[in-house]
Structures are given as structure tokens and as C-alpha cells.
PDB file of C-alpha atoms and ligand atoms in Angstrom:
ATOM      1  CA  MET A   1       0.055   0.019   0.100  1.00 36.00           C
ATOM      2  CA  SER A   2       1.315   3.394  -0.834  1.00 39.00           C
ATOM      3  CA  THR A   3       2.053   5.740   1.811  1.00 38.00           C
ATOM      4  CA  ALA A   4       2.361   8.818  -0.263  1.00 43.00           C
ATOM      5  CA  THR A   5       1.438  12.076   1.162  1.00 54.00           C
ATOM      6  CA  LEU A   6       1.007  15.415  -0.736  1.00 62.00           C
ATOM      7  CA  GLU A   7       4.433  16.657   0.902  1.00 53.00           C
ATOM      8  CA  MET A   8       6.438  13.803  -0.179  1.00 45.00           C
ATOM      9  CA  PRO A   9       4.803  11.428  -2.936  1.00 48.00           C
ATOM     10  CA  SER A  10       6.373   8.079  -3.318  1.00 49.00           C
ATOM     11  CA  LYS A  11       5.950   6.306  -6.647  1.00 50.00           C
ATOM     12  CA  PRO A  12       2.281   5.235  -7.063  1.00 52.00           C
ATOM     13  CA  THR A  13       1.038   2.132  -8.427  1.00 55.00           C
ATOM     14  CA  THR A  14      -0.135   2.441 -12.160  1.00 57.00           C
ATOM     15  CA  ARG A  15      -3.481   1.556 -12.434  1.00 58.00           C
ATOM     16  CA  ILE A  16      -5.164   2.694 -15.735  1.00 55.00           C
ATOM     17  CA  ASP A  17      -8.944   2.171 -15.890  1.00 56.00           C
ATOM     18  CA  GLN A  18     -10.589   4.110 -18.446  1.00 56.00           C
ATOM     19  CA  THR A  19     -14.146   3.153 -17.691  1.00 49.00           C
ATOM     20  CA  ILE A  20     -13.789   5.381 -14.397  1.00 75.00           C
ATOM     21  CA  ALA A  21     -14.019   8.548 -16.200  1.00 83.00           C
ATOM     22  CA  PRO A  22     -16.869  10.860 -14.833  1.00 88.00           C
ATOM     23  CA  ALA A  23     -19.856  10.786 -17.406  1.00 90.00           C
ATOM     24  CA  GLY A  24     -20.216  14.074 -19.492  1.00 93.00           C
ATOM     25  CA  VAL A  25     -16.559  15.632 -18.484  1.00 96.00           C
ATOM     26  CA  ASP A  26     -14.114  15.917 -21.005  1.00 97.00           C
ATOM     27  CA  ARG A  27     -11.511  17.679 -18.910  1.00 98.00           C
ATOM     28  CA  ILE A  28     -10.773  18.214 -15.263  1.00 98.00           C
ATOM     29  CA  VAL A  29      -9.153  21.511 -14.215  1.00 98.00           C
ATOM     30  CA  LEU A  30      -7.591  21.348 -10.617  1.00 98.00           C
ATOM     31  CA  THR A  31      -7.422  24.740  -8.909  1.00 98.00           C
ATOM     32  CA  GLY A  32      -6.145  25.910  -5.433  1.00 98.00           C
ATOM     33  CA  PHE A  33      -3.494  27.671  -3.854  1.00 98.00           C
ATOM     34  CA  MET A  34       0.178  26.623  -3.923  1.00 98.00           C
ATOM     35  CA  GLY A  35       0.923  23.541  -2.036  1.00 97.00           C
ATOM     36  CA  SER A  36      -2.727  22.174  -2.597  1.00 98.00           C
ATOM     37  CA  GLY A  37      -1.522  19.371  -4.648  1.00 97.00           C
ATOM     38  CA  LYS A  38      -2.941  20.305  -8.025  1.00 98.00           C
ATOM     39  CA  THR A  39       0.368  18.742  -9.760  1.00 98.00           C
ATOM     40  CA  THR A  40       0.658  15.672  -7.654  1.00 97.00           C
ATOM     41  CA  VAL A  41      -3.031  14.850  -7.660  1.00 98.00           C
ATOM     42  CA  GLY A  42      -3.574  15.765 -11.242  1.00 98.00           C
ATOM     43  CA  ALA A  43      -0.691  13.743 -12.449  1.00 98.00           C
ATOM     44  CA  LEU A  44      -2.053  10.574 -10.582  1.00 97.00           C
ATOM     45  CA  LEU A  45      -5.681  11.312 -11.778  1.00 97.00           C
ATOM     46  CA  ALA A  46      -4.567  11.514 -15.388  1.00 97.00           C
ATOM     47  CA  GLU A  47      -2.958   8.037 -15.073  1.00 96.00           C
ATOM     48  CA  ARG A  48      -5.886   6.511 -13.322  1.00 95.00           C
ATOM     49  CA  LEU A  49      -8.144   7.930 -16.245  1.00 95.00           C
ATOM     50  CA  GLY A  50      -5.657   7.173 -19.020  1.00 95.00           C
ATOM     51  CA  TRP A  51      -5.955  10.881 -19.735  1.00 97.00           C
ATOM     52  CA  LYS A  52      -3.451  13.409 -20.551  1.00 98.00           C
ATOM     53  CA  PHE A  53      -1.910  15.511 -17.698  1.00 98.00           C
ATOM     54  CA  LEU A  54      -0.759  18.995 -18.329  1.00 98.00           C
ATOM     55  CA  ASP A  55       0.729  21.614 -15.768  1.00 98.00           C
ATOM     56  CA  LEU A  56      -0.136  25.249 -16.858  1.00 98.00           C
ATOM     57  CA  ASP A  57       3.162  26.406 -15.294  1.00 98.00           C
ATOM     58  CA  ARG A  58       5.217  23.727 -17.255  1.00 98.00           C
ATOM     59  CA  GLU A  59       3.317  24.603 -20.415  1.00 98.00           C
ATOM     60  CA  ILE A  60       4.149  28.349 -19.926  1.00 98.00           C
ATOM     61  CA  GLU A  61       7.757  27.419 -19.509  1.00 98.00           C
ATOM     62  CA  ARG A  62       7.882  25.210 -22.561  1.00 98.00           C
ATOM     63  CA  ARG A  63       6.288  28.115 -24.704  1.00 98.00           C
ATOM     64  CA  ASP A  64       8.299  30.802 -23.399  1.00 98.00           C
ATOM     65  CA  GLY A  65      11.644  29.007 -23.053  1.00 98.00           C
ATOM     66  CA  ARG A  66      12.038  30.376 -19.497  1.00 98.00           C
ATOM     67  CA  SER A  67      11.241  29.156 -16.005  1.00 97.00           C
ATOM     68  CA  VAL A  68       8.448  30.732 -14.065  1.00 98.00           C
ATOM     69  CA  PRO A  69      10.854  32.696 -11.748  1.00 97.00           C
ATOM     70  CA  GLN A  70      12.951  33.813 -14.637  1.00 98.00           C
ATOM     71  CA  ILE A  71       9.628  35.177 -16.282  1.00 98.00           C
ATOM     72  CA  PHE A  72       8.665  36.876 -13.137  1.00 98.00           C
ATOM     73  CA  ARG A  73      12.324  38.406 -12.436  1.00 98.00           C
ATOM     74  CA  GLU A  74      12.853  39.571 -16.212  1.00 98.00           C
ATOM     75  CA  SER A  75       9.312  40.460 -17.227  1.00 98.00           C
ATOM     76  CA  GLY A  76       7.309  40.843 -14.165  1.00 98.00           C
ATOM     77  CA  GLU A  77       4.293  39.355 -12.984  1.00 98.00           C
ATOM     78  CA  ALA A  78       1.817  41.041 -15.229  1.00 98.00           C
ATOM     79  CA  HIS A  79       3.756  39.422 -18.152  1.00 98.00           C
ATOM     80  CA  PHE A  80       3.530  36.168 -16.498  1.00 98.00           C
ATOM     81  CA  ARG A  81      -0.340  36.488 -16.183  1.00 98.00           C
ATOM     82  CA  ARG A  82      -0.651  37.415 -19.994  1.00 98.00           C
ATOM     83  CA  LEU A  83       1.285  34.165 -20.822  1.00 98.00           C
ATOM     84  CA  GLU A  84      -0.711  32.141 -18.243  1.00 98.00           C
ATOM     85  CA  THR A  85      -4.183  33.356 -19.934  1.00 98.00           C
ATOM     86  CA  ALA A  86      -2.898  32.487 -23.536  1.00 98.00           C
ATOM     87  CA  ALA A  87      -1.667  29.176 -22.471  1.00 98.00           C
ATOM     88  CA  LEU A  88      -5.043  28.312 -20.502  1.00 98.00           C
ATOM     89  CA  ALA A  89      -7.042  29.559 -23.554  1.00 98.00           C
ATOM     90  CA  SER A  90      -5.104  27.205 -26.049  1.00 97.00           C
ATOM     91  CA  LEU A  91      -5.285  24.281 -23.748  1.00 98.00           C
ATOM     92  CA  LEU A  92      -8.918  24.146 -22.957  1.00 97.00           C
ATOM     93  CA  GLY A  93     -10.023  22.981 -26.408  1.00 95.00           C
ATOM     94  CA  GLN A  94      -8.193  19.651 -25.265  1.00 98.00           C
ATOM     95  CA  ARG A  95     -10.542  16.524 -24.445  1.00 97.00           C
ATOM     96  CA  ARG A  96      -9.545  13.893 -22.013  1.00 97.00           C
ATOM     97  CA  LEU A  97      -7.342  16.242 -20.351  1.00 98.00           C
ATOM     98  CA  VAL A  98      -6.327  16.774 -16.591  1.00 98.00           C
ATOM     99  CA  LEU A  99      -5.020  20.371 -16.184  1.00 98.00           C
ATOM    100  CA  ALA A 100      -3.387  21.760 -13.081  1.00 98.00           C
ATOM    101  CA  LEU A 101      -3.586  25.472 -12.775  1.00 98.00           C
ATOM    102  CA  GLY A 102      -1.188  27.727 -11.227  1.00 98.00           C
ATOM    103  CA  GLY A 103      -2.370  29.097  -7.890  1.00 98.00           C
ATOM    104  CA  GLY A 104      -3.082  32.554  -9.174  1.00 98.00           C
ATOM    105  CA  ALA A 105      -4.700  31.802 -12.392  1.00 98.00           C
ATOM    106  CA  PRO A 106      -8.224  32.167 -11.066  1.00 98.00           C
ATOM    107  CA  GLU A 107      -7.591  35.610 -10.006  1.00 97.00           C
ATOM    108  CA  GLU A 108      -7.756  36.866 -13.607  1.00 97.00           C
ATOM    109  CA  LEU A 109     -11.391  37.411 -14.652  1.00 97.00           C
ATOM    110  CA  GLY A 110     -10.330  36.376 -18.139  1.00 98.00           C
ATOM    111  CA  ASN A 111      -9.309  33.107 -16.805  1.00 98.00           C
ATOM    112  CA  ARG A 112     -12.572  32.659 -14.710  1.00 98.00           C
ATOM    113  CA  LEU A 113     -14.420  33.242 -17.925  1.00 98.00           C
ATOM    114  CA  LEU A 114     -12.684  31.201 -20.150  1.00 98.00           C
ATOM    115  CA  LEU A 115     -13.357  28.066 -17.311  1.00 98.00           C
ATOM    116  CA  GLU A 116     -16.863  28.903 -17.065  1.00 97.00           C
ATOM    117  CA  GLN A 117     -17.375  29.046 -20.727  1.00 97.00           C
ATOM    118  CA  THR A 118     -15.734  26.158 -21.886  1.00 97.00           C
ATOM    119  CA  PRO A 119     -18.272  23.305 -21.839  1.00 97.00           C
ATOM    120  CA  HIS A 120     -17.882  19.702 -20.279  1.00 97.00           C
ATOM    121  CA  THR A 121     -15.022  20.928 -17.811  1.00 98.00           C
ATOM    122  CA  ALA A 122     -15.095  20.150 -14.370  1.00 98.00           C
ATOM    123  CA  VAL A 123     -13.299  22.635 -12.120  1.00 98.00           C
ATOM    124  CA  VAL A 124     -12.020  20.677  -8.857  1.00 98.00           C
ATOM    125  CA  TYR A 125     -10.801  22.993  -5.842  1.00 98.00           C
ATOM    126  CA  LEU A 126      -8.309  21.430  -3.801  1.00 98.00           C
ATOM    127  CA  SER A 127      -8.522  23.144  -0.488  1.00 98.00           C
ATOM    128  CA  ALA A 128      -6.419  23.218   2.727  1.00 98.00           C
ATOM    129  CA  PRO A 129      -5.837  25.688   5.485  1.00 98.00           C
ATOM    130  CA  TYR A 130      -2.913  28.480   4.811  1.00 98.00           C
ATOM    131  CA  ALA A 131      -0.573  26.800   7.226  1.00 97.00           C
ATOM    132  CA  THR A 132      -0.863  23.587   5.597  1.00 98.00           C
ATOM    133  CA  LEU A 133      -0.094  24.854   2.422  1.00 98.00           C
ATOM    134  CA  LEU A 134       2.634  26.933   3.432  1.00 97.00           C
ATOM    135  CA  GLY A 135       4.069  24.006   5.158  1.00 96.00           C
ATOM    136  CA  ARG A 136       3.901  21.853   2.075  1.00 96.00           C
ATOM    137  CA  CYS A 137       5.389  24.458  -0.016  1.00 96.00           C
ATOM    138  CA  THR A 138       8.291  24.981   2.423  1.00 95.00           C
ATOM    139  CA  ALA A 139       8.842  21.137   2.273  1.00 94.00           C
ATOM    140  CA  GLN A 140       8.797  21.113  -1.395  1.00 93.00           C
ATOM    141  CA  ALA A 141      11.177  24.059  -1.655  1.00 94.00           C
ATOM    142  CA  ALA A 142      13.762  21.762  -0.031  1.00 93.00           C
ATOM    143  CA  ASP A 143      13.726  19.795  -3.147  1.00 92.00           C
ATOM    144  CA  PRO A 144      16.539  21.031  -5.558  1.00 91.00           C
ATOM    145  CA  GLU A 145      14.578  19.904  -8.522  1.00 89.00           C
ATOM    146  CA  ALA A 146      11.525  22.188  -7.355  1.00 90.00           C
ATOM    147  CA  THR A 147      10.716  25.295  -9.345  1.00 90.00           C
ATOM    148  CA  ALA A 148      10.921  28.410  -6.997  1.00 94.00           C
ATOM    149  CA  ARG A 149       7.771  30.281  -6.193  1.00 96.00           C
ATOM    150  CA  PRO A 150       8.269  33.792  -6.645  1.00 96.00           C
ATOM    151  CA  VAL A 151       5.012  34.796  -4.761  1.00 96.00           C
ATOM    152  CA  LEU A 152       6.222  33.083  -1.674  1.00 96.00           C
ATOM    153  CA  ALA A 153       9.125  35.736  -1.447  1.00 95.00           C
ATOM    154  CA  ASP A 154       6.867  38.158   0.628  1.00 96.00           C
ATOM    155  CA  LEU A 155       4.939  35.674   2.966  1.00 96.00           C
ATOM    156  CA  ALA A 156       2.696  38.505   4.508  1.00 97.00           C
ATOM    157  CA  ALA A 157       1.779  39.331   0.987  1.00 97.00           C
ATOM    158  CA  ALA A 158       1.348  35.439   0.015  1.00 97.00           C
ATOM    159  CA  GLU A 159      -1.125  35.172   2.886  1.00 98.00           C
ATOM    160  CA  ALA A 160      -3.161  38.013   1.807  1.00 98.00           C
ATOM    161  CA  ARG A 161      -3.364  36.516  -1.551  1.00 98.00           C
ATOM    162  CA  PHE A 162      -4.447  33.361  -0.337  1.00 98.00           C
ATOM    163  CA  HIS A 163      -7.564  35.174   1.464  1.00 98.00           C
ATOM    164  CA  ALA A 164      -8.262  37.218  -1.657  1.00 98.00           C
ATOM    165  CA  ARG A 165      -8.283  34.270  -3.800  1.00 98.00           C
ATOM    166  CA  ARG A 166     -10.318  31.862  -1.943  1.00 98.00           C
ATOM    167  CA  PRO A 167     -13.646  33.410  -3.100  1.00 98.00           C
ATOM    168  CA  HIS A 168     -12.380  32.935  -6.640  1.00 98.00           C
ATOM    169  CA  TYR A 169     -11.331  29.407  -6.280  1.00 98.00           C
ATOM    170  CA  GLU A 170     -14.732  28.726  -4.532  1.00 98.00           C
ATOM    171  CA  ARG A 171     -16.890  30.223  -7.039  1.00 97.00           C
ATOM    172  CA  ILE A 172     -15.321  28.888 -10.192  1.00 98.00           C
ATOM    173  CA  ALA A 173     -15.195  25.250  -8.887  1.00 98.00           C
ATOM    174  CA  SER A 174     -17.944  22.936  -9.490  1.00 97.00           C
ATOM    175  CA  HIS A 175     -16.508  20.463  -6.981  1.00 98.00           C
ATOM    176  CA  SER A 176     -14.080  20.844  -4.091  1.00 98.00           C
ATOM    177  CA  VAL A 177     -12.098  18.199  -1.948  1.00 98.00           C
ATOM    178  CA  GLU A 178     -10.503  19.387   1.366  1.00 98.00           C
ATOM    179  CA  THR A 179      -7.002  17.801   1.075  1.00 97.00           C
ATOM    180  CA  SER A 180      -5.406  18.465   4.332  1.00 96.00           C
ATOM    181  CA  ARG A 181      -5.881  15.105   5.795  1.00 96.00           C
ATOM    182  CA  LEU A 182      -5.469  13.301   2.517  1.00 97.00           C
ATOM    183  CA  GLU A 183      -2.654  11.380   0.996  1.00 96.00           C
ATOM    184  CA  VAL A 184      -2.298  11.468  -2.787  1.00 97.00           C
ATOM    185  CA  GLU A 185      -4.023   8.355  -3.515  1.00 97.00           C
ATOM    186  CA  ALA A 186      -6.963   9.222  -1.260  1.00 98.00           C
ATOM    187  CA  ALA A 187      -7.129  12.793  -2.880  1.00 98.00           C
ATOM    188  CA  VAL A 188      -7.567  11.238  -6.472  1.00 97.00           C
ATOM    189  CA  GLU A 189     -10.269   8.898  -5.200  1.00 96.00           C
ATOM    190  CA  ALA A 190     -12.012  11.825  -3.392  1.00 97.00           C
ATOM    191  CA  VAL A 191     -11.776  13.984  -6.534  1.00 97.00           C
ATOM    192  CA  LEU A 192     -13.157  10.878  -8.615  1.00 96.00           C
ATOM    193  CA  GLY A 193     -15.935  10.228  -6.060  1.00 95.00           C
ATOM    194  CA  THR A 194     -17.120  14.036  -6.028  1.00 96.00           C
ATOM    195  CA  LEU A 195     -17.067  13.999  -9.771  1.00 96.00           C
ATOM    196  CA  ARG A 196     -19.098  11.015 -10.014  1.00 91.00           C
ATOM    197  CA  GLY A 197     -21.489  12.447  -7.519  1.00 87.00           C
TER     198      GLY A 197
HETATM  199  C1  LIG B   1       1.526  31.400  -8.540  1.00 79.65           C
HETATM  200  C2  LIG B   1       1.731  30.072  -8.279  1.00 79.65           C
HETATM  201  C3  LIG B   1       2.525  29.125  -9.018  1.00 79.65           C
HETATM  202  C4  LIG B   1       2.999  29.664 -10.403  1.00 79.65           C
HETATM  203  C5  LIG B   1       3.607  31.063 -10.167  1.00 79.65           C
HETATM  204  C6  LIG B   1       2.616  32.029  -9.325  1.00 79.65           C
HETATM  205  C7  LIG B   1       0.611  32.079  -7.868  1.00 79.65           C
HETATM  206  O1  LIG B   1       1.877  27.830  -9.349  1.00 79.65           O
HETATM  207  O2  LIG B   1       1.917  29.773 -11.299  1.00 79.65           O
HETATM  208  O3  LIG B   1       4.762  30.931  -9.284  1.00 79.65           O
HETATM  209  O4  LIG B   1       0.534  33.117  -7.992  1.00 79.65           O
HETATM  210  O5  LIG B   1       0.271  31.453  -6.665  1.00 79.65           O
HETATM  211  P1  LIG B   1       1.652  26.758  -8.319  1.00 79.65           P
HETATM  212  O6  LIG B   1       0.183  26.910  -7.703  1.00 79.65           O
HETATM  213  O7  LIG B   1       1.594  25.313  -9.383  1.00 79.65           O
HETATM  214  O8  LIG B   1       2.728  26.471  -7.359  1.00 79.65           O
END
């Protein structure tokens, strides 16, 4: 049995079962603050469904040729947000896709409208208290492979962003899963469970 947690995922068992895809859903978009598990849960969820997984930040980096921290440093956050909207708009047409958003994506009205107006799109909010999220981000930052999170450079501002964003996460989500006590596999099951109703 896997003991994976959202903080330190171990290699999960691969189990592809395409019959468990929720009816009427062509794409699942995971939203939530940094550290909510969007990437970890999303990758395993896609594997379970036999769907493609994309992380919006990695997609922005692939298109731009720079890392997210580099884009923030060299071109500013506003430019990063424009790249984020362009990447989101171009990916939402794909079917059988699990897409992990960046934590700030729902702050932009244009992104919220894109999500709302794309049919057959389930938006799942992975929630947790701020202290839990920050703890996970701190643990992840110790990994030399992890991409830095420029928004965490100012912790007081990051907490203010968390509170400002929460209503947006809640409003755009068709479903939500509280992840603070869930290991990765359990979070995937909870997402599938809530999508099946
Ligand atoms: C951001 C979250 C990051 C990334 C960028 C900005 C934010 O994504 O998009 O560093 O504003 O919260 P994750 O939520 O995947 O860490």
C-alpha cells in the first residue's frame, strides 16, 4: 500500500481504468493555492483515467523558454499573467485532459470566464488551510528539483493573496475536495468520487 502524502509523494502504483472517467466530463481542471496538490494529484488522476496531464506552469515555460521565476524576474508578474491566460485559452480545447492551474490563475477575470465558458469542464478546488499549504510549499522548496515560487518571497503578501483568492477558487469550482488530511491516492479517489456524484 502506498504511503504517499501530498508533501512527499512516493511512486504510486499505476492503474489505468478508463471506465472510471466521470460521465459528461471532457476535462478536469484542478485549482487551489500553491501547495494544494494540483500537480501531484493531477498527474496521478490522469494516469488513473488514461488521460493526458498538463501543468499550466510547465506549459508556459515550454512555450516561453524560460522558467516561471525567470519570467517573473525579467518580465514581471503582469507579463507572466498574460502568458498564463494565453496558455490556458489554448489548452482548454483539449479533451481527455487533466490540467493543473497555477495558484494565481483564478485571480484573472479572463481566466475565470474561460473556465466557465468551456463546456464539459469540471473545475475541482483542492483546499487546505493556509498553514498546511505553506508547510507543504516549504517542504517542497527543500527539493533542489522544485521550481521556486516567486509569490512566496513575501509571506505576508502571500497570505493576503490566499484570502483574496479563496472566494475565486470557490466560485469557479464545480466540485471541491479538502485535502489537508488526505494522502495523494486518497485525494485522487476523493476527486473521482465527487465528480461521479
Ligand atoms: C503562482 C503559483 C505557481 C505559479 C507562479 C505563481 C501564484 O503555481 O503559477 O509561481 O501566483 O500562486 P503553483 O500553484 O502550481 O505553485
